GROMACS .gro file of C-alpha atoms in nm:
model
  328
    1MET     CA    1  15.254  24.606   8.197
    2ARG     CA    2  14.970  24.631   8.449
    3ALA     CA    3  14.708  24.632   8.172
    4ALA     CA    4  14.854  24.311   8.029
    5ARG     CA    5  14.845  24.156   8.377
    6LEU     CA    6  14.480  24.251   8.428
    7ILE     CA    7  14.389  24.098   8.092
    8LYS     CA    8  14.576  23.779   8.181
    9MET     CA    9  14.393  23.762   8.514
   10VAL     CA   10  14.055  23.786   8.340
   11LEU     CA   11  14.155  23.514   8.092
   12LEU     CA   12  14.274  23.288   8.375
   13LEU     CA   13  13.947  23.329   8.565
   14GLN     CA   14  13.753  23.278   8.244
   15SER     CA   15  13.925  22.943   8.183
   16ARG     CA   16  13.871  22.801   8.534
   17PRO     CA   17  13.577  22.782   8.777
   18SER     CA   18  13.774  22.972   9.042
   19MET     CA   19  14.128  23.044   9.155
   20THR     CA   20  14.271  23.124   9.495
   21GLY     CA   21  14.481  23.430   9.566
   22PRO     CA   22  14.805  23.227   9.594
   23GLU     CA   23  14.729  23.050   9.264
   24LEU     CA   24  14.675  23.381   9.083
   25ALA     CA   25  14.987  23.525   9.245
   26ARG     CA   26  15.196  23.233   9.115
   27GLU     CA   27  15.052  23.254   8.765
   28LEU     CA   28  15.096  23.631   8.742
   29GLU     CA   29  15.427  23.635   8.932
   30VAL     CA   30  15.312  23.903   9.177
   31SER     CA   31  15.224  23.918   9.546
   32GLU     CA   32  14.881  23.826   9.685
   33ARG     CA   33  14.839  24.191   9.786
   34THR     CA   34  14.886  24.293   9.422
   35VAL     CA   35  14.627  24.032   9.320
   36ALA     CA   36  14.377  24.184   9.564
   37ARG     CA   37  14.442  24.534   9.427
   38ASP     CA   38  14.405  24.412   9.068
   39VAL     CA   39  14.074  24.239   9.150
   40LEU     CA   40  13.946  24.566   9.298
   41SER     CA   41  14.052  24.752   8.982
   42LEU     CA   42  13.870  24.501   8.762
   43SER     CA   43  13.555  24.534   8.972
   44GLU     CA   44  13.568  24.913   8.944
   45ALA     CA   45  13.605  24.875   8.566
   46GLY     CA   46  13.286  24.666   8.550
   47VAL     CA   47  13.434  24.317   8.531
   48PRO     CA   48  13.220  24.099   8.764
   49VAL     CA   49  13.493  23.938   8.976
   50TYR     CA   50  13.355  23.781   9.293
   51ALA     CA   51  13.563  23.686   9.598
   52ASP     CA   52  13.457  23.382   9.801
   53ARG     CA   53  13.571  23.408  10.161
   54GLY     CA   54  13.696  23.130  10.386
   55ARG     CA   55  13.957  22.854  10.367
   56THR     CA   56  13.819  22.713  10.042
   57GLY     CA   57  13.748  23.052   9.889
   58GLY     CA   58  13.893  23.222   9.587
   59TYR     CA   59  13.812  23.449   9.296
   60ARG     CA   60  13.569  23.376   9.014
   61LEU     CA   61  13.377  23.547   8.738
   62ILE     CA   62  12.999  23.558   8.780
   63GLY     CA   63  12.709  23.579   8.541
   64GLY     CA   64  12.878  23.383   8.262
   65TYR     CA   65  13.104  23.679   8.190
   66ARG     CA   66  13.324  23.633   7.881
   67THR     CA   67  13.589  23.871   7.757
   68ARG     CA   68  13.654  23.931   7.390
   69LEU     CA   69  14.018  24.017   7.458
   70THR     CA   70  14.140  23.691   7.305
   71GLY     CA   71  14.308  23.818   6.988
   72LEU     CA   72  14.665  23.707   6.927
   73GLY     CA   73  14.950  23.947   6.870
   74ARG     CA   74  15.236  23.864   6.632
   75SER     CA   75  15.478  23.745   6.901
   76GLU     CA   76  15.205  23.531   7.060
   77ALA     CA   77  15.108  23.378   6.725
   78GLU     CA   78  15.472  23.299   6.641
   79ALA     CA   79  15.524  23.143   6.985
   80LEU     CA   80  15.213  22.930   6.933
   81PHE     CA   81  15.350  22.788   6.609
   82LEU     CA   82  15.677  22.710   6.787
   83SER     CA   83  15.507  22.520   7.068
   84GLY     CA   84  15.511  22.183   6.894
   85VAL     CA   85  15.799  21.961   6.786
   86PRO     CA   86  15.711  21.853   6.428
   87SER     CA   87  15.921  21.536   6.434
   88ALA     CA   88  15.776  21.430   6.770
   89LEU     CA   89  15.419  21.494   6.654
   90ARG     CA   90  15.488  21.291   6.340
   91GLU     CA   91  15.629  20.998   6.542
   92MET     CA   92  15.325  20.996   6.772
   93GLY     CA   93  15.090  20.989   6.475
   94LEU     CA   94  14.963  21.342   6.541
   95ALA     CA   95  15.104  21.520   6.236
   96ASP     CA   96  14.767  21.544   6.057
   97ALA     CA   97  14.588  21.675   6.368
   98ALA     CA   98  14.862  21.932   6.429
   99SER     CA   99  14.851  22.044   6.067
  100ALA     CA  100  14.473  22.089   6.082
  101ALA     CA  101  14.504  22.286   6.406
  102ARG     CA  102  14.767  22.517   6.256
  103LEU     CA  103  14.545  22.580   5.955
  104LYS     CA  104  14.248  22.667   6.178
  105VAL     CA  105  14.460  22.902   6.391
  106SER     CA  106  14.601  23.065   6.078
  107ALA     CA  107  14.251  23.116   5.937
  108ALA     CA  108  14.140  23.281   6.262
  109LEU     CA  109  14.432  23.526   6.269
  110LEU     CA  110  14.420  23.876   6.133
  111PRO     CA  111  14.548  23.892   5.772
  112GLU     CA  112  14.866  24.071   5.872
  113LEU     CA  113  14.952  23.787   6.115
  114ARG     CA  114  14.895  23.488   5.888
  115ASP     CA  115  15.260  23.465   5.791
  116ALA     CA  116  15.353  23.400   6.156
  117ALA     CA  117  15.384  23.024   6.099
  118THR     CA  118  15.629  23.071   5.811
  119ASP     CA  119  15.826  23.336   5.997
  120ALA     CA  120  15.866  23.115   6.304
  121ALA     CA  121  15.958  22.803   6.105
  122GLN     CA  122  16.227  22.990   5.910
  123ARG     CA  123  16.387  23.126   6.226
  124PHE     CA  124  16.374  22.839   6.477
  125HIS     CA  125  16.406  22.464   6.432
  126LEU     CA  126  16.432  22.194   6.700
  127ASP     CA  127  16.632  21.881   6.611
  128ALA     CA  128  16.568  21.653   6.908
  129PRO     CA  129  16.795  21.348   6.847
  130ALA     CA  130  17.154  21.351   6.968
  131TRP     CA  131  17.451  21.376   6.730
  132TYR     CA  132  17.578  21.062   6.556
  133GLN     CA  133  17.250  20.879   6.613
  134GLU     CA  134  17.004  20.771   6.349
  135PRO     CA  135  16.662  20.826   6.510
  136GLU     CA  136  16.421  20.533   6.492
  137THR     CA  137  16.054  20.567   6.575
  138PRO     CA  138  15.942  20.288   6.812
  139ALA     CA  139  15.671  20.087   6.638
  140LEU     CA  140  15.431  20.108   6.934
  141LEU     CA  141  15.471  20.482   6.996
  142PRO     CA  142  15.149  20.589   6.813
  143ALA     CA  143  14.945  20.330   7.003
  144LEU     CA  144  15.094  20.442   7.333
  145ALA     CA  145  15.023  20.806   7.244
  146ASP     CA  146  14.659  20.713   7.181
  147ALA     CA  147  14.640  20.542   7.521
  148VAL     CA  148  14.797  20.846   7.690
  149TRP     CA  149  14.547  21.084   7.526
  150ASP     CA  150  14.255  20.857   7.613
  151ASP     CA  151  14.361  20.779   7.974
  152ARG     CA  152  14.322  20.413   7.884
  153ARG     CA  153  14.479  20.125   8.076
  154ILE     CA  154  14.704  19.896   7.880
  155VAL     CA  155  14.856  19.555   7.930
  156ALA     CA  156  15.213  19.579   7.807
  157ARG     CA  157  15.481  19.325   7.731
  158TYR     CA  158  15.831  19.468   7.738
  159LEU     CA  159  16.193  19.363   7.776
  160ARG     CA  160  16.362  19.407   8.112
  161LYS     CA  161  16.724  19.329   8.025
  162ASP     CA  162  16.680  18.992   7.848
  163THR     CA  163  16.355  18.893   8.021
  164GLU     CA  164  16.008  18.953   7.880
  165VAL     CA  165  15.772  19.099   8.143
  166GLU     CA  166  15.398  19.171   8.134
  167ARG     CA  167  15.242  19.453   8.336
  168GLU     CA  168  14.915  19.642   8.353
  169LEU     CA  169  14.996  20.012   8.321
  170GLU     CA  170  14.818  20.344   8.346
  171PRO     CA  171  15.003  20.557   8.086
  172TYR     CA  172  15.030  20.916   8.208
  173GLY     CA  173  15.269  21.081   7.965
  174LEU     CA  174  15.540  21.052   7.700
  175VAL     CA  175  15.881  21.222   7.717
  176LEU     CA  176  16.133  21.265   7.434
  177LYS     CA  177  16.488  21.285   7.570
  178ALA     CA  178  16.785  21.311   7.333
  179GLY     CA  179  16.598  21.121   7.062
  180VAL     CA  180  16.474  20.845   7.296
  181TRP     CA  181  16.108  20.812   7.394
  182TYR     CA  182  16.006  20.727   7.752
  183LEU     CA  183  15.665  20.645   7.901
  184ALA     CA  184  15.569  20.771   8.248
  185ALA     CA  185  15.313  20.526   8.381
  186ARG     CA  186  15.160  20.408   8.706
  187ALA     CA  187  15.199  20.038   8.782
  188GLN     CA  188  15.065  19.880   9.101
  189GLY     CA  189  15.021  20.224   9.254
  190ASP     CA  190  15.373  20.353   9.181
  191PHE     CA  191  15.487  20.588   8.905
  192ARG     CA  192  15.767  20.448   8.690
  193VAL     CA  193  15.953  20.522   8.368
  194TYR     CA  194  15.976  20.281   8.073
  195ARG     CA  195  16.175  20.307   7.750
  196VAL     CA  196  15.926  20.290   7.466
  197ASP     CA  197  16.162  20.101   7.234
  198ARG     CA  198  16.160  19.810   7.481
  199PHE     CA  199  15.786  19.751   7.448
  200ILE     CA  200  15.706  19.435   7.252
  201ALA     CA  201  15.327  19.458   7.252
  202ILE     CA  202  15.045  19.653   7.415
  203ASP     CA  203  14.681  19.556   7.449
  204THR     CA  204  14.396  19.792   7.540
  205GLU     CA  205  14.131  19.522   7.499
  206HIS     CA  206  14.280  19.275   7.746
  207PRO     CA  207  14.026  19.189   8.023
  208GLY     CA  208  14.267  19.311   8.287
  209GLY     CA  209  14.367  19.624   8.103
  210SER     CA  210  14.056  19.752   7.931
  211GLY     CA  211  13.880  20.066   8.043
  212ARG     CA  212  13.990  20.413   8.136
  213PHE     CA  213  14.164  20.513   8.456
  214ALA     CA  214  14.112  20.820   8.671
  215ARG     CA  215  14.414  21.044   8.621
  216GLU     CA  216  14.568  21.173   8.945
  217ALA     CA  217  14.502  21.548   8.934
  218SER     CA  218  14.823  21.638   9.116
  219PHE     CA  219  15.051  21.454   8.872
  220ASP     CA  220  15.292  21.699   8.706
  221LEU     CA  221  15.476  21.537   8.414
  222PRO     CA  222  15.761  21.793   8.380
  223ALA     CA  223  15.828  21.789   8.755
  224PHE     CA  224  15.808  21.407   8.769
  225TRP     CA  225  16.050  21.372   8.479
  226ALA     CA  226  16.296  21.624   8.623
  227GLU     CA  227  16.302  21.435   8.954
  228ARG     CA  228  16.343  21.091   8.795
  229ALA     CA  229  16.607  21.213   8.551
  230ALA     CA  230  16.807  21.357   8.842
  231GLN     CA  231  16.768  21.031   9.035
  232PHE     CA  232  16.885  20.833   8.733
  233ALA     CA  233  17.190  21.054   8.685
  234ARG     CA  234  17.281  21.017   9.052
  235SER     CA  235  17.231  20.639   9.044
  236LEU     CA  236  17.498  20.607   8.774
  237LEU     CA  237  17.763  20.768   8.995
  238ARG     CA  238  17.865  20.465   9.202
  239GLU     CA  239  18.237  20.530   9.260
  240GLU     CA  240  18.455  20.811   9.392
  241VAL     CA  241  18.789  20.957   9.290
  242VAL     CA  242  18.992  21.219   9.472
  243VAL     CA  243  19.142  21.486   9.247
  244ARG     CA  244  19.371  21.780   9.325
  245LEU     CA  245  19.280  22.069   9.095
  246SER     CA  246  19.459  22.385   8.993
  247PRO     CA  247  19.245  22.702   8.979
  248ARG     CA  248  19.200  22.643   8.606
  249GLY     CA  249  19.113  22.278   8.677
  250VAL     CA  250  18.835  22.391   8.910
  251LEU     CA  251  18.686  22.594   8.626
  252GLN     CA  252  18.724  22.309   8.375
  253LEU     CA  253  18.588  22.023   8.587
  254PRO     CA  254  18.214  22.089   8.523
  255TYR     CA  255  18.284  22.078   8.147
  256VAL     CA  256  18.460  21.740   8.140
  257THR     CA  257  18.246  21.539   8.382
  258GLU     CA  258  17.888  21.528   8.512
  259ARG     CA  259  17.808  21.892   8.587
  260ALA     CA  260  17.598  21.843   8.902
  261ALA     CA  261  17.851  21.601   9.054
  262ALA     CA  262  18.135  21.840   8.976
  263GLY     CA  263  17.952  22.132   9.133
  264GLU     CA  264  17.872  21.931   9.444
  265ALA     CA  265  18.232  21.815   9.480
  266ILE     CA  266  18.371  22.168   9.442
  267ASP     CA  267  18.118  22.317   9.687
  268LYS     CA  268  18.201  22.056   9.953
  269ALA     CA  269  18.574  22.109   9.910
  270GLN     CA  270  18.535  22.486   9.936
  271ALA     CA  271  18.326  22.449  10.252
  272ALA     CA  272  18.574  22.203  10.407
  273GLY     CA  273  18.871  22.438  10.392
  274GLY     CA  274  18.916  22.559  10.039
  275PRO     CA  275  19.240  22.565   9.835
  276ASP     CA  276  19.581  22.488   9.983
  277GLU     CA  277  19.871  22.733   9.998
  278HIS     CA  278  19.941  22.673   9.629
  279GLY     CA  279  19.581  22.749   9.529
  280ARG     CA  280  19.499  22.385   9.457
  281LEU     CA  281  19.164  22.240   9.562
  282THR     CA  282  19.125  21.872   9.654
  283VAL     CA  283  18.782  21.737   9.565
  284THR     CA  284  18.609  21.402   9.608
  285LEU     CA  285  18.424  21.343   9.283
  286ARG     CA  286  18.147  21.089   9.226
  287VAL     CA  287  18.191  20.907   8.894
  288GLU     CA  288  18.021  20.630   8.702
  289SER     CA  289  18.331  20.408   8.701
  290ALA     CA  290  18.711  20.427   8.696
  291GLU     CA  291  18.702  20.370   8.320
  292VAL     CA  292  18.465  20.660   8.263
  293ALA     CA  293  18.664  20.881   8.502
  294TYR     CA  294  18.983  20.802   8.310
  295ALA     CA  295  18.825  20.905   7.979
  296GLN     CA  296  18.674  21.223   8.124
  297LEU     CA  297  18.950  21.351   8.352
  298LEU     CA  298  19.226  21.306   8.096
  299ALA     CA  299  19.083  21.623   7.941
  300LEU     CA  300  19.210  21.818   8.243
  301GLY     CA  301  19.571  21.744   8.149
  302PRO     CA  302  19.813  21.902   8.399
  303GLU     CA  303  19.530  22.096   8.567
  304GLY     CA  304  19.419  21.786   8.763
  305GLU     CA  305  19.610  21.525   8.967
  306ILE     CA  306  19.444  21.195   9.058
  307LEU     CA  307  19.519  21.104   9.422
  308THR     CA  308  19.299  20.799   9.471
  309PRO     CA  309  19.222  20.525   9.385
  310SER     CA  310  19.584  20.421   9.341
  311GLU     CA  311  19.512  20.207   9.034
  312LEU     CA  312  19.361  20.505   8.853
  313ARG     CA  313  19.651  20.731   8.964
  314GLU     CA  314  19.902  20.485   8.820
  315ARG     CA  315  19.707  20.470   8.495
  316PHE     CA  316  19.722  20.850   8.467
  317ALA     CA  317  20.094  20.844   8.549
  318THR     CA  318  20.153  20.592   8.271
  319ALA     CA  319  19.955  20.806   8.027
  320ALA     CA  320  20.157  21.113   8.132
  321ARG     CA  321  20.489  20.930   8.076
  322ARG     CA  322  20.379  20.807   7.734
  323THR     CA  323  20.266  21.159   7.640
  324ALA     CA  324  20.592  21.309   7.761
  325THR     CA  325  20.786  21.056   7.550
  326LEU     CA  326  20.594  21.162   7.242
  327TYR     CA  327  20.693  21.526   7.294
  328THR     CA  328  21.054  21.468   7.405
   0.00000   0.00000   0.00000
């Protein structure tokens, strides 16, 4: 375990000009004290690790030191071949480049590891689109992917509802979510998200959009997407319903409605006093609309009682009477 960590530390320092103690600690998932001990061990073993002191200091390799400990093991090789999504690469126009890269990696592997690609492909497959949807590749996706790779400004025309809008964008990254492609881009200084299938045209030669942009070094695409996706999910929940849940209903609620909203509602109700004398918990649940709440909360059956709004309660009461008539 420690030997693998020391090798990883050397490879990290080899790939970057320098790294601070906290950065190495995060990458290696250890404490800064452990990093300092490992650096001392590497120095004693003859690896020229140098520590720069001061606020801007860190660790670096000196003298152009390069390690030859770069061979791949079987599990690493198989993980490498799993790192891409073939359908996504194909849609972005990168299938040929990915194929060439896999061939080069395969050729560089030891003979006994060259079946790693086949082994991985026969054991794991990622099908990105959602069920009951026929995936369609947006026509402009390859051109957008080129602009993202090249850090090139674009002038884009896209549909906002029924209105055609033109904007100059700095395309930072592409995200595939449930079969739908999104572009993360900076426009007028702000980062925004655009659905790729709403783009009508893009132009990299437009006088206002030509040329490359300087990518913001601190931009983190996965973190940005996670934050915006959470914001979007919260923005859909515009109404509230009050539901009295049985103990089984409490367990079922996260499976029939938006999981985060259900968890928040249950936590607040528990903190506010918890279940009543009959073990029932009354929660205030954020929902997209009364119509959506009706469709979702019907799945609770007798484990949930709608208290408010009154119109929704009456609708559930009507549904209960009709159901009871069917089984009488």
